[in-house]
Amino acid sequence: MKRDKDGAEAGAPDVPAGSPSPQQDGEDLRDISVLVADRDPGVTAHIAAQLRERGAHPVGQAVDEAEFLQALRSRPDAWHVALWHEGLEPDPVLRQGLLQTWQREFPATATVLTTDTLNASSALLALRGGAVDIVRRHASGDELASVVRRACDTHRTRRAPAGHTEAPRLLVVGAHPDDCEIGAGGIIHRRVRDGWQVSMLAMSHGSWGGEPGQRAHEAQEAAASLGAASFHLEDFPDGHITDETETVQAIERVVHEVDPDVVLVHSVRDTHQDHRAVHRATLVAARRVPRVGCYQSPSATADFTPNRFIGLREEDVEAKLAAIARHASQATTRPYLDVGLIRATARYWGRFTNDKFAEPLEIMRYTAEIERSLV
Ligand SMILES: [Zn+2]
């Protein structure tokens, strides 16, 4: 791989081949523990010696899969990096399965495949299977060390956001002050309960449906009642929101600030022009967000086609109703905010889950990331 080549070149400037000065030129592997597995005991010992010379400690050795697993299982959190020769499992499909199993069983360890011939397809297969990197087994000590150091760092950063230390972030976007609660109030409450960080964005003050100041205040209170971490309010003209640059940029600013893993917005299958415009603008603004889904507004059309259902508990539905009730200027005048209708709708969608209630989503984009929770 290119990175290996670059690393090796950078690691050995102006030093004649074979010059024994690994500490200065190679990677310092102090505090990194490595398990080396290769069918050939000579190769295993050689790689292990190269890594020890550069400070790795401890360095374990295994010559078959049983020994390898025994070493991992005896100290499951102790190995930072495992160098494993692909010849230990010649079948690529089975090998990929093994890599995935280890990833689940030994999440603390970064697996690096060693290979005899490095090519694009073997590299791709290794990385798809969950290996952090792939390197030639006969690479120089410096190159091996550089790969081990990098694998250790990469694995650490990859695990940090996915390692249950950082809460997933959800951004819900609506055209009017009460849209997020009506379409996804149950999901918002459930995700807050799950430990997610939820932000809400309303694109207008909803002056068409009431006094703007009061509506803004109500929306603020409703967001807080659901446990949202932040509430953002824009001032686009109610009834005349477009999907043009200005709208896209306003949403982009919030996307940039929140850095969400998931964005929810209106469906495009909706009779309200503001909802459709905000849907389109959000898809553009959230183009780099890994997951985007659309919730159901009361104005959604009959062809709203959900393909994901988020199960809710009674308490989530109650919280949703309480949040909607905070929009006092609307709750008593809008027939679609009828408590019975909202409960019945959530109950109906619940039939697609194992829960009593649910809210439906049309998934626009769904990028899988290891260990990340679902929408
Ligand atoms: Zn609306």
Coordinates of C-alpha atoms and ligand atoms in Angstrom, one line a residue:
M1 CA 0.0 0.0 0.0
K2 CA 1.1 3.5 -0.7
R3 CA 1.1 4.4 3.0
D4 CA 3.5 1.6 3.8
K5 CA 5.9 2.9 1.1
D6 CA 5.7 6.4 2.3
G7 CA 6.1 5.4 5.9
A8 CA 9.2 3.3 5.0
E9 CA 10.7 6.1 3.0
A10 CA 10.1 8.7 5.7
G11 CA 11.4 6.3 8.3
A12 CA 14.8 5.8 6.7
P13 CA 16.2 9.0 5.2
D14 CA 19.8 8.8 3.9
V15 CA 20.6 5.6 5.8
P16 CA 22.3 2.9 3.9
A17 CA 20.5 -0.4 3.7
G18 CA 21.1 -2.7 6.6
S19 CA 22.4 0.1 8.8
P20 CA 21.5 -0.9 12.4
S21 CA 20.0 2.2 13.9
P22 CA 16.4 1.3 14.4
Q23 CA 15.8 3.5 17.5
Q24 CA 16.6 6.6 15.6
D25 CA 15.1 5.7 12.2
G26 CA 12.4 3.3 13.0
E27 CA 9.2 3.7 15.0
D28 CA 9.4 3.7 18.7
L29 CA 7.0 1.0 19.8
R30 CA 7.3 1.5 23.6
D31 CA 4.1 0.6 25.4
I32 CA 2.7 -1.3 22.5
S33 CA 2.0 -5.0 22.9
V34 CA 1.9 -7.2 19.7
L35 CA 0.9 -10.7 19.1
V36 CA 2.5 -12.2 16.0
A37 CA 0.9 -15.3 14.3
D38 CA 2.5 -17.0 11.3
R39 CA 2.6 -20.7 10.3
D40 CA 6.3 -20.4 9.8
P41 CA 8.0 -20.3 13.3
G42 CA 11.1 -18.7 11.7
V43 CA 9.1 -15.8 10.3
T44 CA 7.2 -15.4 13.5
A45 CA 10.4 -15.2 15.5
H46 CA 12.0 -12.9 13.1
I47 CA 9.1 -10.4 13.1
A48 CA 8.8 -10.6 16.8
A49 CA 12.5 -9.9 17.2
Q50 CA 12.2 -6.9 14.9
L51 CA 9.4 -5.4 16.9
R52 CA 11.1 -6.1 20.2
E53 CA 14.2 -4.3 19.0
R54 CA 12.0 -1.3 18.4
G55 CA 10.5 -1.3 21.8
A56 CA 7.3 -3.3 21.5
H57 CA 6.5 -5.2 24.8
P58 CA 5.3 -7.8 25.3
V59 CA 5.6 -9.5 22.0
G60 CA 3.7 -12.8 21.8
Q61 CA 4.1 -15.5 19.2
A62 CA 1.7 -18.1 17.8
V63 CA 2.1 -20.6 15.0
D64 CA -1.4 -21.7 14.5
E65 CA -5.0 -20.5 15.1
A66 CA -5.4 -22.3 18.3
E67 CA -2.3 -20.7 19.9
F68 CA -3.4 -17.4 18.5
L69 CA -6.8 -17.6 20.1
Q70 CA -5.4 -18.9 23.3
A71 CA -3.1 -15.9 23.6
L72 CA -5.9 -13.5 22.8
R73 CA -8.3 -15.1 25.2
S74 CA -5.9 -15.4 28.1
R75 CA -5.3 -11.6 28.0
P76 CA -8.2 -10.1 26.0
D77 CA -7.5 -6.5 26.7
A78 CA -3.7 -6.8 26.7
W79 CA -2.8 -6.9 23.0
H80 CA -2.8 -3.6 21.1
V81 CA -2.0 -5.1 17.8
A82 CA -2.2 -8.7 16.3
L83 CA -0.2 -9.4 13.2
W84 CA -1.8 -12.4 11.6
H85 CA -0.6 -14.1 8.4
E86 CA -3.4 -14.7 5.9
G87 CA -2.0 -18.1 5.1
L88 CA -3.4 -19.3 8.5
E89 CA -6.8 -19.3 6.8
P90 CA -6.4 -19.6 3.0
D91 CA -10.1 -19.4 2.2
P92 CA -10.8 -15.6 1.8
V93 CA -14.5 -16.0 2.8
L94 CA -13.7 -17.9 5.9
R95 CA -10.8 -15.4 6.6
Q96 CA -13.2 -12.5 6.4
G97 CA -15.5 -14.3 8.8
L98 CA -12.7 -14.9 11.3
L99 CA -11.6 -11.2 11.2
Q100 CA -15.2 -10.1 11.9
T101 CA -15.5 -12.6 14.8
W102 CA -12.3 -11.4 16.4
Q103 CA -13.4 -7.8 16.0
R104 CA -16.4 -8.5 18.1
E105 CA -14.6 -10.8 20.6
F106 CA -11.5 -8.7 21.0
P107 CA -12.5 -5.1 20.3
A108 CA -9.3 -3.8 22.0
T109 CA -7.0 -5.4 19.5
A110 CA -6.2 -4.0 16.0
T111 CA -5.7 -6.8 13.5
V112 CA -3.1 -6.3 10.8
L113 CA -2.9 -9.0 8.1
T114 CA 0.5 -10.1 6.9
T115 CA 0.7 -11.4 3.3
D116 CA 3.2 -12.7 0.8
T117 CA 2.1 -10.5 -2.0
L118 CA 0.4 -7.2 -1.5
N119 CA -2.2 -6.3 -4.1
A120 CA -5.3 -4.2 -4.3
S121 CA -7.8 -7.0 -4.0
S122 CA -6.1 -8.6 -1.0
A123 CA -5.9 -5.2 0.7
L124 CA -9.5 -4.5 0.0
L125 CA -10.6 -7.9 1.3
A126 CA -8.6 -7.5 4.5
L127 CA -9.9 -4.0 5.2
R128 CA -13.5 -5.0 4.4
G129 CA -13.2 -7.9 6.9
G130 CA -12.2 -5.4 9.6
A131 CA -8.4 -5.6 9.5
V132 CA -6.8 -2.2 10.2
D133 CA -4.0 -2.7 7.7
I134 CA -2.2 -5.2 5.6
V135 CA 1.6 -5.5 5.2
R136 CA 4.1 -7.8 3.5
R137 CA 5.4 -10.4 6.0
H138 CA 8.9 -9.9 4.7
A139 CA 8.7 -6.1 5.0
S140 CA 11.7 -4.4 6.7
G141 CA 11.6 -4.0 10.5
D142 CA 11.1 -0.3 10.2
E143 CA 8.2 -0.8 7.8
L144 CA 6.6 -3.4 10.1
A145 CA 7.1 -1.1 13.1
S146 CA 5.5 1.8 11.2
V147 CA 2.5 -0.2 10.3
V148 CA 2.1 -1.5 13.9
R149 CA 2.4 2.1 15.3
R150 CA -0.2 3.4 12.8
A151 CA -2.6 0.5 13.4
C152 CA -2.5 1.1 17.1
D153 CA -3.2 4.8 16.6
T154 CA -5.9 4.3 14.0
H155 CA -7.7 1.7 16.1
R156 CA -7.6 4.0 19.1
T157 CA -9.2 6.8 17.2
R158 CA -11.7 4.6 15.5
R159 CA -12.8 3.1 18.8
A160 CA -13.1 6.4 20.6
P161 CA -16.3 7.6 18.9
A162 CA -17.7 4.2 18.7
G163 CA -16.5 2.9 22.0
H164 CA -19.5 4.0 24.0
T165 CA -17.7 7.0 25.4
E166 CA -19.2 9.6 23.1
A167 CA -23.0 9.7 22.7
P168 CA -24.4 9.5 19.2
R169 CA -25.9 12.8 17.9
L170 CA -29.3 13.3 16.4
L171 CA -30.5 16.4 14.6
V172 CA -34.2 16.8 13.9
V173 CA -35.2 19.5 11.4
G174 CA -38.7 20.9 10.9
A175 CA -40.2 23.8 8.9
H176 CA -42.4 25.1 11.7
P177 CA -42.0 25.3 15.5
D178 CA -44.0 22.2 16.3
D179 CA -43.0 19.9 13.4
C180 CA -40.2 18.0 15.1
E181 CA -42.3 17.1 18.0
I182 CA -45.3 16.0 15.9
G183 CA -43.2 14.0 13.5
A184 CA -40.5 12.6 15.8
G185 CA -41.3 13.5 19.4
G186 CA -41.4 9.9 20.5
I187 CA -38.0 9.1 18.8
I188 CA -36.5 12.3 20.3
H189 CA -37.6 11.2 23.8
R190 CA -36.5 7.7 23.3
R191 CA -33.0 8.6 22.1
V192 CA -32.5 11.1 24.9
R193 CA -33.4 8.2 27.2
D194 CA -30.9 6.1 25.4
G195 CA -28.2 8.7 26.1
W196 CA -28.1 10.4 22.7
Q197 CA -27.5 14.0 22.3
V198 CA -30.5 15.4 20.4
S199 CA -30.7 18.8 18.7
M200 CA -33.8 20.3 17.1
L201 CA -34.0 23.0 14.4
A202 CA -37.2 24.8 13.3
M203 CA -36.8 26.9 10.1
S204 CA -39.5 29.5 10.9
H205 CA -41.3 31.1 13.7
G206 CA -44.6 29.9 12.4
S207 CA -46.2 33.3 12.1
W208 CA -48.9 31.9 9.9
G209 CA -50.2 29.8 12.8
G210 CA -49.8 32.3 15.6
E211 CA -47.8 35.1 17.2
P212 CA -44.1 34.5 16.4
G213 CA -42.7 35.4 19.8
Q214 CA -45.1 33.1 21.6
R215 CA -44.5 30.2 19.1
A216 CA -40.8 30.5 19.6
H217 CA -41.2 30.4 23.3
E218 CA -43.5 27.4 23.1
A219 CA -41.0 25.6 20.8
Q220 CA -38.1 26.2 23.2
E221 CA -40.1 24.8 26.1
A222 CA -41.3 21.8 24.1
A223 CA -37.7 20.9 23.1
A224 CA -36.5 21.2 26.7
S225 CA -39.4 19.0 27.9
L226 CA -38.2 16.2 25.5
G227 CA -34.7 16.6 26.9
A228 CA -33.1 18.0 23.7
A229 CA -29.6 19.3 24.3
S230 CA -30.2 22.3 22.0
F231 CA -32.9 24.1 20.1
H232 CA -32.2 26.2 17.0
L233 CA -34.7 28.6 15.5
E234 CA -34.5 30.2 12.1
D235 CA -36.7 33.0 10.7
F236 CA -37.7 32.0 7.2
P237 CA -41.1 33.2 6.1
D238 CA -43.8 30.8 7.1
G239 CA -45.6 29.5 4.0
H240 CA -42.8 30.7 1.7
I241 CA -39.8 28.6 2.7
T242 CA -37.7 27.7 -0.4
D243 CA -35.1 25.0 -1.0
E244 CA -32.6 27.6 -2.2
T245 CA -29.1 28.4 -1.1
E246 CA -30.1 30.5 1.9
T247 CA -32.1 27.7 3.4
V248 CA -29.4 25.1 2.7
Q249 CA -26.8 27.3 4.3
A250 CA -28.9 27.9 7.4
I251 CA -29.3 24.2 7.9
E252 CA -25.6 23.6 7.0
R253 CA -24.6 26.0 9.9
V254 CA -26.5 23.8 12.4
V255 CA -25.2 20.6 10.8
H256 CA -21.7 21.9 11.2
E257 CA -22.3 22.9 14.8
V258 CA -24.0 19.7 15.9
D259 CA -22.0 17.3 13.7
P260 CA -24.9 14.8 13.8
D261 CA -24.6 11.0 13.1
V262 CA -28.3 11.0 12.1
V263 CA -30.6 13.7 10.7
L264 CA -34.4 13.4 10.6
V265 CA -36.6 15.7 8.5
H266 CA -40.0 15.9 6.8
S267 CA -40.7 13.5 4.0
V268 CA -41.0 14.9 0.5
R269 CA -44.3 13.0 0.2
D270 CA -46.1 15.8 2.0
T271 CA -48.8 18.3 0.8
H272 CA -47.2 21.3 2.6
Q273 CA -44.8 23.2 0.4
D274 CA -42.7 24.4 3.3
H275 CA -42.2 20.7 4.4
R276 CA -41.1 19.7 0.9
A277 CA -38.7 22.6 0.6
V278 CA -37.1 21.9 4.0
H279 CA -36.9 18.2 3.1
R280 CA -34.9 19.1 -0.1
A281 CA -32.7 21.7 1.5
T282 CA -31.9 19.3 4.4
L283 CA -30.8 16.5 2.0
V284 CA -28.3 18.9 0.5
A285 CA -27.1 20.4 3.8
A286 CA -26.8 16.9 5.3
R287 CA -25.0 15.3 2.3
R288 CA -22.1 14.3 4.5
V289 CA -24.2 13.0 7.4
P290 CA -24.1 9.1 7.4
R291 CA -27.7 8.6 8.1
V292 CA -30.8 10.6 7.0
G293 CA -34.4 9.6 7.6
C294 CA -37.8 11.2 7.0
Y295 CA -40.6 11.4 9.6
Q296 CA -44.3 11.5 9.1
S297 CA -46.1 14.8 9.4
P298 CA -49.9 15.0 9.6
S299 CA -49.7 16.5 6.1
A300 CA -47.8 13.5 4.7
T301 CA -49.6 12.0 1.7
A302 CA -50.9 8.4 1.4
D303 CA -47.7 7.4 -0.5
F304 CA -45.5 8.1 2.5
T305 CA -43.6 4.8 2.5
P306 CA -41.8 4.1 5.8
N307 CA -39.1 1.4 5.9
R308 CA -37.9 1.8 9.4
F309 CA -39.9 1.8 12.6
I310 CA -38.6 3.1 15.9
G311 CA -40.3 1.3 18.8
L312 CA -41.5 3.5 21.6
R313 CA -42.7 2.9 25.1
E314 CA -45.7 4.4 26.7
E315 CA -43.5 7.1 28.4
D316 CA -42.2 8.2 25.0
V317 CA -45.7 8.7 23.6
E318 CA -46.7 10.6 26.8
A319 CA -43.6 12.8 26.5
K320 CA -44.5 13.5 22.9
L321 CA -48.0 14.4 23.8
A322 CA -46.7 16.6 26.6
A323 CA -44.3 18.4 24.2
I324 CA -47.1 19.0 21.7
A325 CA -49.3 20.4 24.5
R326 CA -46.6 23.0 25.2
H327 CA -47.6 24.5 21.8
A328 CA -50.6 25.8 23.5
S329 CA -51.4 28.3 20.7
Q330 CA -51.8 25.3 18.3
A331 CA -52.8 22.3 20.4
T332 CA -56.4 23.4 20.9
T333 CA -57.1 24.7 17.4
R334 CA -55.6 21.9 15.1
P335 CA -57.6 18.8 14.6
Y336 CA -54.5 16.7 13.7
L337 CA -53.1 17.4 17.2
D338 CA -55.9 15.4 18.7
V339 CA -54.4 13.3 21.5
G340 CA -56.5 10.2 20.5
L341 CA -55.3 10.5 16.9
I342 CA -51.6 10.8 17.8
R343 CA -51.8 7.8 20.2
A344 CA -53.7 5.7 17.6
T345 CA -51.2 6.5 14.9
A346 CA -48.2 5.5 17.2
R347 CA -50.1 2.4 18.2
Y348 CA -50.8 1.5 14.5
W349 CA -47.1 1.8 13.5
G350 CA -46.2 -0.3 16.6
R351 CA -47.5 -3.3 14.7
F352 CA -44.3 -3.3 12.7
T353 CA -42.1 -3.6 15.8
N354 CA -42.1 -5.6 19.0
D355 CA -43.1 -2.5 20.9
K356 CA -46.6 -1.3 21.5
F357 CA -46.0 2.1 19.8
A358 CA -43.7 3.3 17.1
E359 CA -42.8 6.2 14.8
P360 CA -42.1 5.5 11.2
L361 CA -39.2 6.7 9.0
E362 CA -38.4 6.7 5.4
I363 CA -34.7 6.1 5.2
M364 CA -32.9 8.2 2.6
R365 CA -29.4 7.2 3.5
Y366 CA -28.0 4.7 5.8
T367 CA -24.3 4.2 6.2
A368 CA -23.3 1.4 8.5
E369 CA -20.6 2.1 11.0
I370 CA -19.3 -0.5 13.4
E371 CA -20.7 -0.3 16.9
R372 CA -22.8 2.7 16.2
S373 CA -26.4 2.5 17.3
L374 CA -29.1 2.4 14.7
V375 CA -31.4 5.4 13.7
Ligands
ZN1 ZN -45.2 22.2 9.6

